[in-house]
JSON list of C-alpha atoms in Angstrom, two decimals:
[
{"chain": "A", "resi": 30, "resn": "UNK", "atom": "CA", "xyz": [-0.23, 11.66, -24.61]},
{"chain": "A", "resi": 31, "resn": "UNK", "atom": "CA", "xyz": [2.97, 13.13, -23.00]},
{"chain": "A", "resi": 32, "resn": "UNK", "atom": "CA", "xyz": [1.04, 15.45, -20.78]},
{"chain": "A", "resi": 33, "resn": "UNK", "atom": "CA", "xyz": [-1.40, 12.73, -19.73]},
{"chain": "A", "resi": 34, "resn": "UNK", "atom": "CA", "xyz": [1.74, 10.27, -18.92]},
{"chain": "A", "resi": 35, "resn": "UNK", "atom": "CA", "xyz": [3.49, 13.08, -17.08]},
{"chain": "A", "resi": 36, "resn": "UNK", "atom": "CA", "xyz": [0.50, 13.72, -14.88]},
{"chain": "A", "resi": 37, "resn": "UNK", "atom": "CA", "xyz": [-0.98, 10.26, -14.40]},
{"chain": "A", "resi": 38, "resn": "UNK", "atom": "CA", "xyz": [2.02, 8.14, -13.98]},
{"chain": "A", "resi": 39, "resn": "UNK", "atom": "CA", "xyz": [3.24, 10.05, -10.72]},
{"chain": "A", "resi": 40, "resn": "UNK", "atom": "CA", "xyz": [-0.28, 10.00, -9.39]},
{"chain": "A", "resi": 41, "resn": "UNK", "atom": "CA", "xyz": [-0.49, 6.13, -9.98]},
{"chain": "A", "resi": 42, "resn": "UNK", "atom": "CA", "xyz": [3.16, 5.71, -8.34]},
{"chain": "A", "resi": 43, "resn": "UNK", "atom": "CA", "xyz": [1.90, 7.70, -5.41]},
{"chain": "A", "resi": 44, "resn": "UNK", "atom": "CA", "xyz": [-0.96, 5.57, -5.17]},
{"chain": "A", "resi": 45, "resn": "UNK", "atom": "CA", "xyz": [1.17, 2.49, -5.53]},
{"chain": "A", "resi": 46, "resn": "UNK", "atom": "CA", "xyz": [3.45, 3.67, -2.72]},
{"chain": "A", "resi": 47, "resn": "UNK", "atom": "CA", "xyz": [0.65, 4.38, -0.49]},
{"chain": "A", "resi": 48, "resn": "UNK", "atom": "CA", "xyz": [-0.89, 0.96, -1.01]},
{"chain": "A", "resi": 49, "resn": "UNK", "atom": "CA", "xyz": [2.65, -0.57, -0.42]},
{"chain": "A", "resi": 50, "resn": "UNK", "atom": "CA", "xyz": [2.68, 1.24, 2.97]},
{"chain": "A", "resi": 51, "resn": "UNK", "atom": "CA", "xyz": [-0.73, -0.47, 3.90]},
{"chain": "A", "resi": 52, "resn": "UNK", "atom": "CA", "xyz": [0.56, -3.88, 2.76]},
{"chain": "A", "resi": 53, "resn": "UNK", "atom": "CA", "xyz": [3.64, -3.34, 4.90]},
{"chain": "A", "resi": 54, "resn": "UNK", "atom": "CA", "xyz": [1.55, -2.24, 8.01]},
{"chain": "A", "resi": 55, "resn": "UNK", "atom": "CA", "xyz": [-0.67, -5.43, 7.53]},
{"chain": "A", "resi": 56, "resn": "UNK", "atom": "CA", "xyz": [2.42, -7.55, 7.12]},
{"chain": "A", "resi": 57, "resn": "UNK", "atom": "CA", "xyz": [3.77, -6.01, 10.53]},
{"chain": "A", "resi": 58, "resn": "UNK", "atom": "CA", "xyz": [0.58, -6.47, 12.23]},
{"chain": "A", "resi": 59, "resn": "UNK", "atom": "CA", "xyz": [-0.04, -10.11, 10.90]},
{"chain": "A", "resi": 60, "resn": "UNK", "atom": "CA", "xyz": [3.48, -11.10, 12.10]},
{"chain": "A", "resi": 61, "resn": "UNK", "atom": "CA", "xyz": [2.66, -10.25, 15.66]},
{"chain": "A", "resi": 62, "resn": "UNK", "atom": "CA", "xyz": [-0.80, -11.59, 15.46]},
{"chain": "A", "resi": 63, "resn": "UNK", "atom": "CA", "xyz": [-1.08, -15.32, 16.68]},
{"chain": "A", "resi": 64, "resn": "UNK", "atom": "CA", "xyz": [-3.20, -17.59, 14.53]},
{"chain": "A", "resi": 65, "resn": "UNK", "atom": "CA", "xyz": [-6.77, -16.67, 14.73]},
{"chain": "A", "resi": 66, "resn": "UNK", "atom": "CA", "xyz": [-9.64, -15.24, 12.73]},
{"chain": "A", "resi": 67, "resn": "UNK", "atom": "CA", "xyz": [-8.00, -11.70, 13.04]},
{"chain": "A", "resi": 68, "resn": "UNK", "atom": "CA", "xyz": [-4.73, -13.11, 11.50]},
{"chain": "A", "resi": 69, "resn": "UNK", "atom": "CA", "xyz": [-6.86, -14.65, 8.69]},
{"chain": "A", "resi": 70, "resn": "UNK", "atom": "CA", "xyz": [-8.42, -11.34, 8.04]},
{"chain": "A", "resi": 71, "resn": "UNK", "atom": "CA", "xyz": [-5.24, -9.58, 7.95]},
{"chain": "A", "resi": 72, "resn": "UNK", "atom": "CA", "xyz": [-3.92, -12.11, 5.47]},
{"chain": "A", "resi": 73, "resn": "UNK", "atom": "CA", "xyz": [-7.03, -11.59, 3.16]},
{"chain": "A", "resi": 74, "resn": "UNK", "atom": "CA", "xyz": [-6.48, -7.94, 3.51]},
{"chain": "A", "resi": 75, "resn": "UNK", "atom": "CA", "xyz": [-2.77, -8.42, 2.34]},
{"chain": "A", "resi": 76, "resn": "UNK", "atom": "CA", "xyz": [-4.02, -10.41, -0.72]},
{"chain": "A", "resi": 77, "resn": "UNK", "atom": "CA", "xyz": [-6.37, -7.80, -1.53]},
{"chain": "A", "resi": 78, "resn": "UNK", "atom": "CA", "xyz": [-3.86, -4.98, -1.51]},
{"chain": "A", "resi": 79, "resn": "UNK", "atom": "CA", "xyz": [-1.36, -7.08, -3.43]},
{"chain": "A", "resi": 80, "resn": "UNK", "atom": "CA", "xyz": [-4.02, -7.37, -6.09]},
{"chain": "A", "resi": 81, "resn": "UNK", "atom": "CA", "xyz": [-4.48, -3.72, -5.89]},
{"chain": "A", "resi": 82, "resn": "UNK", "atom": "CA", "xyz": [-0.52, -3.11, -6.51]},
{"chain": "A", "resi": 83, "resn": "UNK", "atom": "CA", "xyz": [-0.63, -5.43, -9.46]},
{"chain": "A", "resi": 84, "resn": "UNK", "atom": "CA", "xyz": [-3.55, -3.46, -10.92]},
{"chain": "A", "resi": 85, "resn": "UNK", "atom": "CA", "xyz": [-1.85, -0.17, -10.45]},
{"chain": "A", "resi": 86, "resn": "UNK", "atom": "CA", "xyz": [1.57, -1.61, -11.92]},
{"chain": "A", "resi": 87, "resn": "UNK", "atom": "CA", "xyz": [-0.45, -2.66, -15.01]},
{"chain": "A", "resi": 88, "resn": "UNK", "atom": "CA", "xyz": [-1.81, 0.74, -15.60]},
{"chain": "A", "resi": 89, "resn": "UNK", "atom": "CA", "xyz": [1.59, 2.39, -15.19]},
{"chain": "A", "resi": 90, "resn": "UNK", "atom": "CA", "xyz": [2.97, -0.08, -17.65]},
{"chain": "A", "resi": 91, "resn": "UNK", "atom": "CA", "xyz": [0.23, 0.67, -20.02]},
{"chain": "A", "resi": 92, "resn": "UNK", "atom": "CA", "xyz": [0.89, 4.38, -19.66]},
{"chain": "A", "resi": 93, "resn": "UNK", "atom": "CA", "xyz": [4.61, 4.26, -19.98]},
{"chain": "A", "resi": 94, "resn": "UNK", "atom": "CA", "xyz": [6.06, 4.17, -23.58]},
{"chain": "A", "resi": 95, "resn": "UNK", "atom": "CA", "xyz": [8.34, 1.14, -23.90]},
{"chain": "A", "resi": 96, "resn": "UNK", "atom": "CA", "xyz": [11.82, 2.20, -22.90]},
{"chain": "A", "resi": 97, "resn": "UNK", "atom": "CA", "xyz": [14.98, 0.49, -24.00]},
{"chain": "A", "resi": 98, "resn": "UNK", "atom": "CA", "xyz": [17.07, -2.09, -21.97]},
{"chain": "A", "resi": 99, "resn": "UNK", "atom": "CA", "xyz": [18.55, 0.68, -19.93]},
{"chain": "A", "resi": 100, "resn": "UNK", "atom": "CA", "xyz": [15.06, 2.04, -18.77]},
{"chain": "A", "resi": 101, "resn": "UNK", "atom": "CA", "xyz": [13.94, -1.56, -17.98]},
{"chain": "A", "resi": 102, "resn": "UNK", "atom": "CA", "xyz": [17.17, -2.14, -15.99]},
{"chain": "A", "resi": 103, "resn": "UNK", "atom": "CA", "xyz": [16.64, 0.91, -13.87]},
{"chain": "A", "resi": 104, "resn": "UNK", "atom": "CA", "xyz": [12.97, 0.17, -13.39]},
{"chain": "A", "resi": 105, "resn": "UNK", "atom": "CA", "xyz": [14.06, -3.31, -12.16]},
{"chain": "A", "resi": 106, "resn": "UNK", "atom": "CA", "xyz": [16.77, -2.06, -9.89]},
{"chain": "A", "resi": 107, "resn": "UNK", "atom": "CA", "xyz": [14.40, 0.46, -8.42]},
{"chain": "A", "resi": 108, "resn": "UNK", "atom": "CA", "xyz": [11.69, -2.32, -7.78]},
{"chain": "A", "resi": 109, "resn": "UNK", "atom": "CA", "xyz": [14.47, -4.52, -6.15]},
{"chain": "A", "resi": 110, "resn": "UNK", "atom": "CA", "xyz": [15.58, -1.74, -3.88]},
{"chain": "A", "resi": 111, "resn": "UNK", "atom": "CA", "xyz": [12.25, -0.74, -2.74]},
{"chain": "A", "resi": 112, "resn": "UNK", "atom": "CA", "xyz": [11.53, -4.35, -2.04]},
{"chain": "A", "resi": 113, "resn": "UNK", "atom": "CA", "xyz": [14.83, -4.83, -0.18]},
{"chain": "A", "resi": 114, "resn": "UNK", "atom": "CA", "xyz": [14.19, -1.61, 2.13]},
{"chain": "A", "resi": 115, "resn": "UNK", "atom": "CA", "xyz": [10.60, -3.10, 2.85]},
{"chain": "A", "resi": 116, "resn": "UNK", "atom": "CA", "xyz": [12.09, -6.39, 3.73]},
{"chain": "A", "resi": 117, "resn": "UNK", "atom": "CA", "xyz": [14.65, -4.90, 6.01]},
{"chain": "A", "resi": 118, "resn": "UNK", "atom": "CA", "xyz": [12.26, -2.41, 7.57]},
{"chain": "A", "resi": 119, "resn": "UNK", "atom": "CA", "xyz": [9.36, -5.01, 8.29]},
{"chain": "A", "resi": 120, "resn": "UNK", "atom": "CA", "xyz": [11.34, -6.73, 11.24]},
{"chain": "A", "resi": 121, "resn": "UNK", "atom": "CA", "xyz": [12.31, -3.27, 12.49]},
{"chain": "A", "resi": 122, "resn": "UNK", "atom": "CA", "xyz": [8.68, -2.22, 12.64]},
{"chain": "A", "resi": 123, "resn": "UNK", "atom": "CA", "xyz": [7.62, -5.38, 14.30]},
{"chain": "A", "resi": 124, "resn": "UNK", "atom": "CA", "xyz": [10.59, -4.98, 16.74]},
{"chain": "A", "resi": 125, "resn": "UNK", "atom": "CA", "xyz": [9.91, -1.41, 17.33]},
{"chain": "A", "resi": 126, "resn": "UNK", "atom": "CA", "xyz": [6.26, -2.09, 18.40]},
{"chain": "A", "resi": 127, "resn": "UNK", "atom": "CA", "xyz": [7.25, -4.83, 20.71]},
{"chain": "A", "resi": 128, "resn": "UNK", "atom": "CA", "xyz": [10.10, -2.77, 22.21]},
{"chain": "A", "resi": 129, "resn": "UNK", "atom": "CA", "xyz": [7.77, 0.06, 22.95]},
{"chain": "A", "resi": 130, "resn": "UNK", "atom": "CA", "xyz": [5.66, -2.11, 24.86]},
{"chain": "A", "resi": 131, "resn": "UNK", "atom": "CA", "xyz": [8.40, -3.58, 26.86]},
{"chain": "A", "resi": 132, "resn": "UNK", "atom": "CA", "xyz": [10.07, -0.25, 27.70]},
{"chain": "A", "resi": 133, "resn": "UNK", "atom": "CA", "xyz": [6.58, 1.08, 28.72]},
{"chain": "A", "resi": 134, "resn": "UNK", "atom": "CA", "xyz": [6.10, -2.12, 30.73]},
{"chain": "A", "resi": 135, "resn": "UNK", "atom": "CA", "xyz": [2.82, -2.36, 28.87]},
{"chain": "A", "resi": 136, "resn": "UNK", "atom": "CA", "xyz": [2.73, -5.63, 27.03]},
{"chain": "A", "resi": 137, "resn": "UNK", "atom": "CA", "xyz": [-1.09, -4.97, 27.14]},
{"chain": "A", "resi": 138, "resn": "UNK", "atom": "CA", "xyz": [-2.47, -6.86, 24.13]},
{"chain": "A", "resi": 139, "resn": "UNK", "atom": "CA", "xyz": [-5.39, -4.43, 23.92]},
{"chain": "A", "resi": 140, "resn": "UNK", "atom": "CA", "xyz": [-3.24, -1.38, 23.94]},
{"chain": "A", "resi": 141, "resn": "UNK", "atom": "CA", "xyz": [-1.07, -2.92, 21.09]},
{"chain": "A", "resi": 142, "resn": "UNK", "atom": "CA", "xyz": [-4.05, -3.84, 18.92]},
{"chain": "A", "resi": 143, "resn": "UNK", "atom": "CA", "xyz": [-5.33, -0.35, 19.33]},
{"chain": "A", "resi": 144, "resn": "UNK", "atom": "CA", "xyz": [-2.11, 1.16, 18.22]},
{"chain": "A", "resi": 145, "resn": "UNK", "atom": "CA", "xyz": [-1.85, -1.28, 15.36]},
{"chain": "A", "resi": 146, "resn": "UNK", "atom": "CA", "xyz": [-5.40, -0.27, 14.28]},
{"chain": "A", "resi": 147, "resn": "UNK", "atom": "CA", "xyz": [-4.56, 3.43, 14.53]},
{"chain": "A", "resi": 148, "resn": "UNK", "atom": "CA", "xyz": [-1.36, 2.84, 12.40]},
{"chain": "A", "resi": 149, "resn": "UNK", "atom": "CA", "xyz": [-3.46, 0.92, 9.83]},
{"chain": "A", "resi": 150, "resn": "UNK", "atom": "CA", "xyz": [-6.01, 3.85, 9.65]},
{"chain": "A", "resi": 151, "resn": "UNK", "atom": "CA", "xyz": [-3.15, 6.26, 8.94]},
{"chain": "A", "resi": 152, "resn": "UNK", "atom": "CA", "xyz": [-1.54, 4.34, 6.18]},
{"chain": "A", "resi": 153, "resn": "UNK", "atom": "CA", "xyz": [-5.10, 3.57, 4.82]},
{"chain": "A", "resi": 154, "resn": "UNK", "atom": "CA", "xyz": [-6.04, 7.34, 4.98]},
{"chain": "A", "resi": 155, "resn": "UNK", "atom": "CA", "xyz": [-2.94, 8.13, 2.88]},
{"chain": "A", "resi": 156, "resn": "UNK", "atom": "CA", "xyz": [-3.97, 5.58, 0.35]},
{"chain": "A", "resi": 157, "resn": "UNK", "atom": "CA", "xyz": [-7.47, 6.94, 0.11]},
{"chain": "A", "resi": 158, "resn": "UNK", "atom": "CA", "xyz": [-6.18, 10.52, -0.48]},
{"chain": "A", "resi": 159, "resn": "UNK", "atom": "CA", "xyz": [-3.65, 9.53, -3.09]},
{"chain": "A", "resi": 160, "resn": "UNK", "atom": "CA", "xyz": [-6.22, 7.48, -5.01]},
{"chain": "A", "resi": 161, "resn": "UNK", "atom": "CA", "xyz": [-8.70, 10.55, -4.66]},
{"chain": "A", "resi": 162, "resn": "UNK", "atom": "CA", "xyz": [-5.90, 12.89, -6.13]},
{"chain": "A", "resi": 163, "resn": "UNK", "atom": "CA", "xyz": [-5.01, 10.66, -8.88]},
{"chain": "A", "resi": 164, "resn": "UNK", "atom": "CA", "xyz": [-8.78, 10.03, -9.70]},
{"chain": "A", "resi": 165, "resn": "UNK", "atom": "CA", "xyz": [-9.28, 13.81, -9.90]},
{"chain": "A", "resi": 166, "resn": "UNK", "atom": "CA", "xyz": [-6.20, 14.12, -12.32]},
{"chain": "A", "resi": 167, "resn": "UNK", "atom": "CA", "xyz": [-7.45, 11.10, -14.49]},
{"chain": "A", "resi": 168, "resn": "UNK", "atom": "CA", "xyz": [-10.92, 12.65, -14.76]},
{"chain": "A", "resi": 169, "resn": "UNK", "atom": "CA", "xyz": [-9.42, 15.89, -15.72]},
{"chain": "A", "resi": 170, "resn": "UNK", "atom": "CA", "xyz": [-7.39, 14.04, -18.55]},
{"chain": "A", "resi": 171, "resn": "UNK", "atom": "CA", "xyz": [-10.65, 12.18, -19.48]},
{"chain": "A", "resi": 172, "resn": "UNK", "atom": "CA", "xyz": [-8.89, 8.79, -18.72]},
{"chain": "A", "resi": 173, "resn": "UNK", "atom": "CA", "xyz": [-11.89, 6.98, -17.37]},
{"chain": "A", "resi": 174, "resn": "UNK", "atom": "CA", "xyz": [-10.26, 3.58, -16.98]},
{"chain": "A", "resi": 175, "resn": "UNK", "atom": "CA", "xyz": [-7.60, 4.97, -14.57]},
{"chain": "A", "resi": 176, "resn": "UNK", "atom": "CA", "xyz": [-10.44, 7.04, -12.82]},
{"chain": "A", "resi": 177, "resn": "UNK", "atom": "CA", "xyz": [-12.29, 3.85, -12.41]},
{"chain": "A", "resi": 178, "resn": "UNK", "atom": "CA", "xyz": [-9.40, 1.97, -11.14]},
{"chain": "A", "resi": 179, "resn": "UNK", "atom": "CA", "xyz": [-8.53, 4.66, -8.49]},
{"chain": "A", "resi": 180, "resn": "UNK", "atom": "CA", "xyz": [-12.33, 4.79, -7.44]},
{"chain": "A", "resi": 181, "resn": "UNK", "atom": "CA", "xyz": [-12.19, 1.08, -6.97]},
{"chain": "A", "resi": 182, "resn": "UNK", "atom": "CA", "xyz": [-9.07, 1.21, -5.03]},
{"chain": "A", "resi": 183, "resn": "UNK", "atom": "CA", "xyz": [-10.56, 3.76, -2.71]},
{"chain": "A", "resi": 184, "resn": "UNK", "atom": "CA", "xyz": [-13.86, 1.64, -2.19]},
{"chain": "A", "resi": 185, "resn": "UNK", "atom": "CA", "xyz": [-11.50, -1.20, -1.45]},
{"chain": "A", "resi": 186, "resn": "UNK", "atom": "CA", "xyz": [-9.55, 0.67, 1.25]},
{"chain": "A", "resi": 187, "resn": "UNK", "atom": "CA", "xyz": [-12.52, 2.50, 2.68]},
{"chain": "A", "resi": 188, "resn": "UNK", "atom": "CA", "xyz": [-12.65, 1.72, 6.53]},
{"chain": "A", "resi": 189, "resn": "UNK", "atom": "CA", "xyz": [-16.49, 0.83, 6.01]},
{"chain": "A", "resi": 190, "resn": "UNK", "atom": "CA", "xyz": [-15.30, -2.23, 4.12]},
{"chain": "A", "resi": 191, "resn": "UNK", "atom": "CA", "xyz": [-12.42, -3.45, 5.90]}
]
């Protein structure tokens, strides 16, 4: 079990980090998108990615042996610090996008939407790649439940479905 955990937990954590980046990108895009069907689609995608994060967290908790109070405290501190960084970075990401538009003298909505779409594809590609790598590790370890989870996450993030 230790070898399995040593290989799969980092793969799942990488997949989680990649999906968190997708969620952050969607949040940044939704923050600058006026109320519209496009914004509603972004919000639905954010809900889907949040569900994916919870599924990954569930698998990580199932793989990790229960630690003591110290390990639980460290995990909680790590979660809080990551959340704090993401919370601070979101306005910066939105502001950076808007500042680039102003400096270029191009508040062109079409260009901004194109750049947002390109950014979404970049973070989505990373999420797909980490899920594929984790799926390969899970299959090698004969851990079908985790391989299936990562395959499901890949299909959810596939550009054909978004």
